[in-house]
PDB file of C-alpha atoms in Angstrom:
ATOM      1  CA  GLY A   1      40.645  75.566  34.887  1.00 61.00           C
ATOM      2  CA  ALA A   2      38.908  72.364  33.732  1.00 78.00           C
ATOM      3  CA  VAL A   3      41.402  71.322  31.091  1.00 86.00           C
ATOM      4  CA  VAL A   4      41.325  67.926  29.419  1.00 91.00           C
ATOM      5  CA  SER A   5      44.301  66.693  27.448  1.00 94.00           C
ATOM      6  CA  GLN A   6      44.655  63.843  24.982  1.00 95.00           C
ATOM      7  CA  HIS A   7      47.709  62.057  23.784  1.00 96.00           C
ATOM      8  CA  PRO A   8      48.684  61.548  21.064  1.00 96.00           C
ATOM      9  CA  SER A   9      47.067  64.226  18.943  1.00 94.00           C
ATOM     10  CA  ARG A  10      47.600  62.138  15.833  1.00 96.00           C
ATOM     11  CA  VAL A  11      48.638  58.566  15.273  1.00 97.00           C
ATOM     12  CA  ILE A  12      49.147  56.423  12.223  1.00 97.00           C
ATOM     13  CA  CYS A  13      49.206  52.688  12.682  1.00 96.00           C
ATOM     14  CA  LYS A  14      49.198  49.631  10.503  1.00 96.00           C
ATOM     15  CA  SER A  15      46.188  47.435  10.104  1.00 97.00           C
ATOM     16  CA  GLY A  16      46.101  44.695  12.747  1.00 96.00           C
ATOM     17  CA  THR A  17      48.022  46.607  15.396  1.00 97.00           C
ATOM     18  CA  SER A  18      46.655  48.183  18.547  1.00 97.00           C
ATOM     19  CA  VAL A  19      46.837  51.790  19.565  1.00 97.00           C
ATOM     20  CA  LYS A  20      46.243  53.427  22.920  1.00 97.00           C
ATOM     21  CA  ILE A  21      44.873  56.942  23.405  1.00 97.00           C
ATOM     22  CA  GLU A  22      45.176  58.674  26.758  1.00 97.00           C
ATOM     23  CA  CYS A  23      42.787  61.214  28.186  1.00 95.00           C
ATOM     24  CA  ARG A  24      43.695  63.210  31.261  1.00 94.00           C
ATOM     25  CA  SER A  25      41.862  65.777  33.321  1.00 90.00           C
ATOM     26  CA  LEU A  26      44.627  68.170  34.314  1.00 90.00           C
ATOM     27  CA  ASP A  27      43.133  70.247  37.067  1.00 84.00           C
ATOM     28  CA  PHE A  28      40.051  68.452  38.293  1.00 83.00           C
ATOM     29  CA  GLN A  29      38.917  65.006  39.266  1.00 86.00           C
ATOM     30  CA  ALA A  30      36.878  63.376  36.539  1.00 85.00           C
ATOM     31  CA  THR A  31      34.319  61.091  38.071  1.00 84.00           C
ATOM     32  CA  THR A  32      32.956  60.256  34.638  1.00 88.00           C
ATOM     33  CA  MET A  33      34.692  60.139  31.295  1.00 91.00           C
ATOM     34  CA  PHE A  34      33.203  59.768  27.862  1.00 92.00           C
ATOM     35  CA  TRP A  35      34.681  58.643  24.575  1.00 95.00           C
ATOM     36  CA  TYR A  36      33.312  59.868  21.271  1.00 94.00           C
ATOM     37  CA  ARG A  37      34.254  59.350  17.674  1.00 94.00           C
ATOM     38  CA  GLN A  38      33.572  61.827  14.952  1.00 89.00           C
ATOM     39  CA  PHE A  39      33.537  61.211  11.233  1.00 82.00           C
ATOM     40  CA  PRO A  40      34.281  64.061   8.827  1.00 78.00           C
ATOM     41  CA  LYS A  41      31.576  66.693   8.815  1.00 73.00           C
ATOM     42  CA  GLN A  42      29.457  64.684  11.216  1.00 78.00           C
ATOM     43  CA  SER A  43      28.392  64.941  14.793  1.00 84.00           C
ATOM     44  CA  LEU A  44      29.942  63.220  17.780  1.00 88.00           C
ATOM     45  CA  MET A  45      28.947  59.641  18.354  1.00 90.00           C
ATOM     46  CA  LEU A  46      29.154  58.510  21.960  1.00 91.00           C
ATOM     47  CA  MET A  47      31.050  55.241  22.198  1.00 94.00           C
ATOM     48  CA  ALA A  48      31.149  54.610  25.922  1.00 93.00           C
ATOM     49  CA  THR A  49      30.872  56.095  29.368  1.00 90.00           C
ATOM     50  CA  SER A  50      33.166  55.166  32.206  1.00 88.00           C
ATOM     51  CA  ASN A  51      33.195  55.906  35.889  1.00 84.00           C
ATOM     52  CA  GLU A  52      36.426  55.695  37.835  1.00 80.00           C
ATOM     53  CA  GLY A  53      37.070  52.173  39.030  1.00 79.00           C
ATOM     54  CA  SER A  54      34.136  50.679  37.158  1.00 81.00           C
ATOM     55  CA  LYS A  55      33.703  48.937  33.852  1.00 85.00           C
ATOM     56  CA  ALA A  56      32.748  51.140  30.969  1.00 90.00           C
ATOM     57  CA  THR A  57      29.218  51.208  29.639  1.00 90.00           C
ATOM     58  CA  TYR A  58      29.234  50.893  25.870  1.00 93.00           C
ATOM     59  CA  GLU A  59      26.664  52.286  23.497  1.00 91.00           C
ATOM     60  CA  GLN A  60      24.715  49.955  21.302  1.00 91.00           C
ATOM     61  CA  GLY A  61      26.743  48.819  18.327  1.00 92.00           C
ATOM     62  CA  VAL A  62      30.150  49.585  19.850  1.00 94.00           C
ATOM     63  CA  GLU A  63      32.318  46.500  20.262  1.00 93.00           C
ATOM     64  CA  LYS A  64      33.688  46.463  23.785  1.00 92.00           C
ATOM     65  CA  ASP A  65      36.384  43.936  22.912  1.00 94.00           C
ATOM     66  CA  LYS A  66      37.629  46.149  20.140  1.00 96.00           C
ATOM     67  CA  PHE A  67      37.518  49.442  21.962  1.00 96.00           C
ATOM     68  CA  LEU A  68      38.946  48.787  25.406  1.00 95.00           C
ATOM     69  CA  ILE A  69      38.369  51.535  27.919  1.00 93.00           C
ATOM     70  CA  ASN A  70      40.122  51.795  31.236  1.00 90.00           C
ATOM     71  CA  HIS A  71      39.324  54.513  33.765  1.00 87.00           C
ATOM     72  CA  ALA A  72      41.996  53.689  36.283  1.00 82.00           C
ATOM     73  CA  SER A  73      42.045  56.921  38.222  1.00 88.00           C
ATOM     74  CA  LEU A  74      40.137  60.148  38.649  1.00 88.00           C
ATOM     75  CA  THR A  75      42.413  61.868  36.160  1.00 91.00           C
ATOM     76  CA  LEU A  76      43.136  59.243  33.521  1.00 92.00           C
ATOM     77  CA  SER A  77      41.154  57.196  31.071  1.00 93.00           C
ATOM     78  CA  THR A  78      42.542  55.239  28.138  1.00 95.00           C
ATOM     79  CA  LEU A  79      40.973  53.977  24.947  1.00 96.00           C
ATOM     80  CA  THR A  80      42.739  51.119  23.200  1.00 97.00           C
ATOM     81  CA  VAL A  81      41.723  50.293  19.668  1.00 97.00           C
ATOM     82  CA  THR A  82      42.648  46.651  19.237  1.00 96.00           C
ATOM     83  CA  SER A  83      43.413  45.004  15.916  1.00 96.00           C
ATOM     84  CA  ALA A  84      42.800  48.259  14.131  1.00 96.00           C
ATOM     85  CA  HIS A  85      41.338  48.325  10.637  1.00 96.00           C
ATOM     86  CA  PRO A  86      41.121  51.173   8.134  1.00 95.00           C
ATOM     87  CA  GLU A  87      37.449  51.669   9.005  1.00 94.00           C
ATOM     88  CA  ASP A  88      38.538  52.557  12.544  1.00 95.00           C
ATOM     89  CA  SER A  89      40.211  55.668  11.156  1.00 95.00           C
ATOM     90  CA  SER A  90      38.452  58.574  12.766  1.00 94.00           C
ATOM     91  CA  PHE A  91      38.734  61.497  15.134  1.00 93.00           C
ATOM     92  CA  TYR A  92      38.416  60.309  18.719  1.00 96.00           C
ATOM     93  CA  ILE A  93      37.463  62.804  21.396  1.00 94.00           C
ATOM     94  CA  CYS A  94      37.345  62.235  25.120  1.00 94.00           C
ATOM     95  CA  SER A  95      35.351  64.257  27.578  1.00 93.00           C
ATOM     96  CA  ALA A  96      35.342  64.465  31.337  1.00 91.00           C
ATOM     97  CA  ARG A  97      32.804  65.461  33.892  1.00 86.00           C
ATOM     98  CA  GLY A  98      33.613  66.025  37.518  1.00 78.00           C
ATOM     99  CA  LEU A  99      33.226  68.402  40.362  1.00 63.00           C
ATOM    100  CA  ALA A 100      34.324  71.340  38.233  1.00 54.00           C
ATOM    101  CA  GLY A 101      31.347  73.195  36.867  1.00 51.00           C
ATOM    102  CA  GLY A 102      28.993  71.692  39.398  1.00 53.00           C
ATOM    103  CA  LEU A 103      28.643  68.409  37.544  1.00 55.00           C
ATOM    104  CA  TYR A 104      26.717  70.116  34.755  1.00 63.00           C
ATOM    105  CA  GLU A 105      29.465  70.574  32.246  1.00 74.00           C
ATOM    106  CA  GLN A 106      31.571  68.221  30.250  1.00 83.00           C
ATOM    107  CA  TYR A 107      35.017  69.325  29.241  1.00 88.00           C
ATOM    108  CA  PHE A 108      36.416  68.027  26.003  1.00 91.00           C
ATOM    109  CA  GLY A 109      39.891  67.046  25.003  1.00 93.00           C
ATOM    110  CA  PRO A 110      41.447  68.311  21.778  1.00 92.00           C
ATOM    111  CA  GLY A 111      40.911  65.005  19.997  1.00 93.00           C
ATOM    112  CA  THR A 112      43.117  62.318  18.482  1.00 95.00           C
ATOM    113  CA  ARG A 113      43.231  61.728  14.758  1.00 94.00           C
ATOM    114  CA  LEU A 114      43.700  57.991  14.133  1.00 96.00           C
ATOM    115  CA  THR A 115      44.690  56.798  10.685  1.00 96.00           C
ATOM    116  CA  VAL A 116      44.930  53.072  10.066  1.00 96.00           C
ATOM    117  CA  THR A 117      46.835  52.109   6.925  1.00 96.00           C
TER     118      THR A 117
ATOM    119  CA  ALA B   1      13.581  59.365  22.907  1.00 73.00           C
ATOM    120  CA  GLN B   2      15.802  62.345  23.463  1.00 80.00           C
ATOM    121  CA  SER B   3      16.979  64.224  20.413  1.00 87.00           C
ATOM    122  CA  VAL B   4      18.458  67.489  19.239  1.00 92.00           C
ATOM    123  CA  ALA B   5      17.869  69.019  15.846  1.00 94.00           C
ATOM    124  CA  GLN B   6      19.971  71.635  14.126  1.00 95.00           C
ATOM    125  CA  PRO B   7      18.012  72.259  10.951  1.00 95.00           C
ATOM    126  CA  GLU B   8      20.711  74.165   9.103  1.00 95.00           C
ATOM    127  CA  ASP B   9      23.870  72.472   7.893  1.00 94.00           C
ATOM    128  CA  GLN B  10      25.427  75.858   7.196  1.00 96.00           C
ATOM    129  CA  VAL B  11      24.728  79.463   8.055  1.00 97.00           C
ATOM    130  CA  ASN B  12      26.336  82.266   6.090  1.00 98.00           C
ATOM    131  CA  VAL B  13      26.523  85.770   7.490  1.00 98.00           C
ATOM    132  CA  ALA B  14      28.464  88.921   6.707  1.00 98.00           C
ATOM    133  CA  GLU B  15      30.891  90.237   9.290  1.00 98.00           C
ATOM    134  CA  GLY B  16      29.202  92.752  11.554  1.00 97.00           C
ATOM    135  CA  ASN B  17      25.733  91.357  10.993  1.00 98.00           C
ATOM    136  CA  PRO B  18      23.787  89.488  13.674  1.00 98.00           C
ATOM    137  CA  LEU B  19      23.837  85.709  13.527  1.00 97.00           C
ATOM    138  CA  THR B  20      21.479  82.980  14.678  1.00 98.00           C
ATOM    139  CA  VAL B  21      22.164  79.263  14.769  1.00 98.00           C
ATOM    140  CA  LYS B  22      19.027  77.253  15.419  1.00 98.00           C
ATOM    141  CA  CYS B  23      18.511  74.347  17.784  1.00 98.00           C
ATOM    142  CA  THR B  24      15.414  72.490  18.903  1.00 97.00           C
ATOM    143  CA  TYR B  25      15.273  69.595  21.314  1.00 94.00           C
ATOM    144  CA  SER B  26      13.047  66.806  22.519  1.00 91.00           C
ATOM    145  CA  VAL B  27      13.496  65.337  25.989  1.00 85.00           C
ATOM    146  CA  SER B  28      11.492  63.912  28.837  1.00 80.00           C
ATOM    147  CA  GLY B  29      11.599  66.218  31.797  1.00 80.00           C
ATOM    148  CA  ASN B  30      13.614  69.377  32.179  1.00 81.00           C
ATOM    149  CA  PRO B  31      16.628  69.719  29.938  1.00 86.00           C
ATOM    150  CA  TYR B  32      20.121  70.955  30.480  1.00 89.00           C
ATOM    151  CA  LEU B  33      21.102  72.681  27.227  1.00 93.00           C
ATOM    152  CA  PHE B  34      24.560  73.461  25.904  1.00 94.00           C
ATOM    153  CA  TRP B  35      26.326  75.050  22.972  1.00 96.00           C
ATOM    154  CA  TYR B  36      29.815  74.030  21.930  1.00 94.00           C
ATOM    155  CA  VAL B  37      32.085  75.285  19.165  1.00 95.00           C
ATOM    156  CA  GLN B  38      34.625  73.201  17.268  1.00 92.00           C
ATOM    157  CA  TYR B  39      37.487  74.533  15.176  1.00 89.00           C
ATOM    158  CA  PRO B  40      39.078  72.285  12.532  1.00 83.00           C
ATOM    159  CA  ASN B  41      40.844  69.243  13.980  1.00 77.00           C
ATOM    160  CA  ARG B  42      40.157  70.400  17.517  1.00 81.00           C
ATOM    161  CA  GLY B  43      37.964  69.232  20.354  1.00 82.00           C
ATOM    162  CA  LEU B  44      34.844  71.010  21.477  1.00 88.00           C
ATOM    163  CA  GLN B  45      34.942  74.245  23.406  1.00 90.00           C
ATOM    164  CA  PHE B  46      32.133  75.107  25.771  1.00 89.00           C
ATOM    165  CA  LEU B  47      30.232  78.295  24.917  1.00 94.00           C
ATOM    166  CA  LEU B  48      27.279  78.446  27.249  1.00 93.00           C
ATOM    167  CA  LYS B  49      24.649  76.450  29.066  1.00 91.00           C
ATOM    168  CA  TYR B  50      21.084  76.711  30.316  1.00 93.00           C
ATOM    169  CA  ILE B  51      20.277  74.892  33.531  1.00 87.00           C
ATOM    170  CA  THR B  52      17.574  76.967  35.154  1.00 85.00           C
ATOM    171  CA  GLY B  53      16.683  80.596  35.743  1.00 87.00           C
ATOM    172  CA  ASP B  54      16.747  83.346  33.128  1.00 90.00           C
ATOM    173  CA  ASN B  55      15.822  82.177  29.691  1.00 92.00           C
ATOM    174  CA  LEU B  56      18.509  84.361  28.116  1.00 95.00           C
ATOM    175  CA  VAL B  57      21.931  82.928  28.756  1.00 95.00           C
ATOM    176  CA  LYS B  58      25.143  84.785  28.031  1.00 95.00           C
ATOM    177  CA  GLY B  59      28.304  82.907  27.255  1.00 93.00           C
ATOM    178  CA  SER B  60      31.807  83.160  25.888  1.00 91.00           C
ATOM    179  CA  TYR B  61      32.966  85.373  23.013  1.00 92.00           C
ATOM    180  CA  GLY B  62      29.811  87.492  23.026  1.00 95.00           C
ATOM    181  CA  PHE B  63      27.437  84.630  22.282  1.00 97.00           C
ATOM    182  CA  GLU B  64      24.083  84.221  23.925  1.00 97.00           C
ATOM    183  CA  ALA B  65      21.199  81.798  23.655  1.00 98.00           C
ATOM    184  CA  GLU B  66      17.532  81.942  24.501  1.00 95.00           C
ATOM    185  CA  PHE B  67      15.724  79.023  26.057  1.00 96.00           C
ATOM    186  CA  ASN B  68      12.136  78.811  24.851  1.00 96.00           C
ATOM    187  CA  LYS B  69      10.262  76.059  26.600  1.00 93.00           C
ATOM    188  CA  SER B  70       7.054  76.345  24.591  1.00 94.00           C
ATOM    189  CA  GLN B  71       8.947  76.051  21.311  1.00 95.00           C
ATOM    190  CA  THR B  72      11.526  73.623  22.761  1.00 95.00           C
ATOM    191  CA  SER B  73      14.254  75.748  21.233  1.00 97.00           C
ATOM    192  CA  PHE B  74      17.654  77.026  22.305  1.00 98.00           C
ATOM    193  CA  HIS B  75      18.910  79.205  19.456  1.00 98.00           C
ATOM    194  CA  LEU B  76      22.431  80.608  19.583  1.00 98.00           C
ATOM    195  CA  LYS B  77      22.827  84.284  18.783  1.00 98.00           C
ATOM    196  CA  LYS B  78      25.424  86.998  18.502  1.00 98.00           C
ATOM    197  CA  PRO B  79      24.690  90.644  17.748  1.00 97.00           C
ATOM    198  CA  SER B  80      27.717  91.211  15.511  1.00 97.00           C
ATOM    199  CA  ALA B  81      29.540  88.340  13.800  1.00 97.00           C
ATOM    200  CA  LEU B  82      33.305  88.168  13.414  1.00 97.00           C
ATOM    201  CA  VAL B  83      35.241  86.266  10.768  1.00 96.00           C
ATOM    202  CA  SER B  84      36.925  84.403  13.618  1.00 95.00           C
ATOM    203  CA  ASP B  85      33.514  83.032  14.663  1.00 96.00           C
ATOM    204  CA  SER B  86      33.597  80.788  11.595  1.00 96.00           C
ATOM    205  CA  ALA B  87      33.519  77.245  12.973  1.00 96.00           C
ATOM    206  CA  LEU B  88      31.276  74.241  13.568  1.00 94.00           C
ATOM    207  CA  TYR B  89      28.669  74.742  16.283  1.00 96.00           C
ATOM    208  CA  PHE B  90      26.983  71.953  18.205  1.00 95.00           C
ATOM    209  CA  CYS B  91      23.893  72.134  20.340  1.00 96.00           C
ATOM    210  CA  ALA B  92      23.550  69.463  23.014  1.00 94.00           C
ATOM    211  CA  VAL B  93      21.010  68.425  25.598  1.00 91.00           C
ATOM    212  CA  ARG B  94      21.364  66.411  28.743  1.00 85.00           C
ATOM    213  CA  ALA B  95      18.146  64.879  29.964  1.00 68.00           C
ATOM    214  CA  LEU B  96      17.225  64.870  33.603  1.00 59.00           C
ATOM    215  CA  ALA B  97      14.772  61.998  33.322  1.00 52.00           C
ATOM    216  CA  GLY B  98      13.854  59.131  31.090  1.00 47.00           C
ATOM    217  CA  GLY B  99      16.818  56.842  31.533  1.00 48.00           C
ATOM    218  CA  ALA B 100      19.479  58.787  29.687  1.00 47.00           C
ATOM    219  CA  THR B 101      20.320  61.124  32.496  1.00 53.00           C
ATOM    220  CA  ASN B 102      24.042  60.781  32.120  1.00 65.00           C
ATOM    221  CA  LYS B 103      24.544  61.483  28.460  1.00 78.00           C
ATOM    222  CA  LEU B 104      24.953  64.528  26.321  1.00 85.00           C
ATOM    223  CA  ILE B 105      23.028  64.190  23.090  1.00 87.00           C
ATOM    224  CA  PHE B 106      24.455  66.256  20.266  1.00 91.00           C
ATOM    225  CA  GLY B 107      22.870  67.806  17.250  1.00 92.00           C
ATOM    226  CA  THR B 108      24.398  67.258  13.836  1.00 91.00           C
ATOM    227  CA  GLY B 109      26.249  70.561  13.908  1.00 94.00           C
ATOM    228  CA  THR B 110      25.933  73.790  11.958  1.00 96.00           C
ATOM    229  CA  LEU B 111      28.833  75.251  10.059  1.00 95.00           C
ATOM    230  CA  LEU B 112      28.955  78.997  10.524  1.00 97.00           C
ATOM    231  CA  ALA B 113      30.712  80.906   7.763  1.00 97.00           C
ATOM    232  CA  VAL B 114      31.286  84.608   8.342  1.00 97.00           C
ATOM    233  CA  GLN B 115      32.308  86.529   5.246  1.00 96.00           C
ATOM    234  CA  PRO B 116      34.546  89.598   5.595  1.00 95.00           C
TER     235      PRO B 116
END
């Protein structure tokens, strides 16, 4: 149980375009979802936290107009990278927390490798 | 401010030998502590957690960790390492007080390399 999926697993887009990444909790209701980005050989940097039906809370330094997060339902959150630039290339990982695990655990998706050319 | 430190970028161990991956933390209030493992180009997999109770926590794949409140540590251990344990390991803490109650704070990660 407690599986989180992400789609796509890898995406290549051209500079200036937008790309959407989906995160789904497959077998539990995710009351809170988190989006992280990870640079090579570095730790996870929390970008934003979203609760279902509410606006996302962004971490300091993360542009909310560039990284649009929508948590439309208890099983789906999306991250849209708008007007992507090469420096947005990274590994994006979503995570979900819900009633599974007694609210203590976060379950992580497999990640999405974004390459902006 | 809450923080997690993993002092070793890399730990090398021979297969069959015991391994330890170190983690220390700093939080206000009681911590929830976690260990995750990440294989190349994959998301994080949960290994184990400490919430309350016994200081020695047993988790997946034969791993265990010991919560030491006086030393503010939560070192990950395994009695006998396998080559397949080679991966990136992250320690994380979730604070129960101090304003950051909703976030997991990650350490910088420790690369475990197990030699056959």
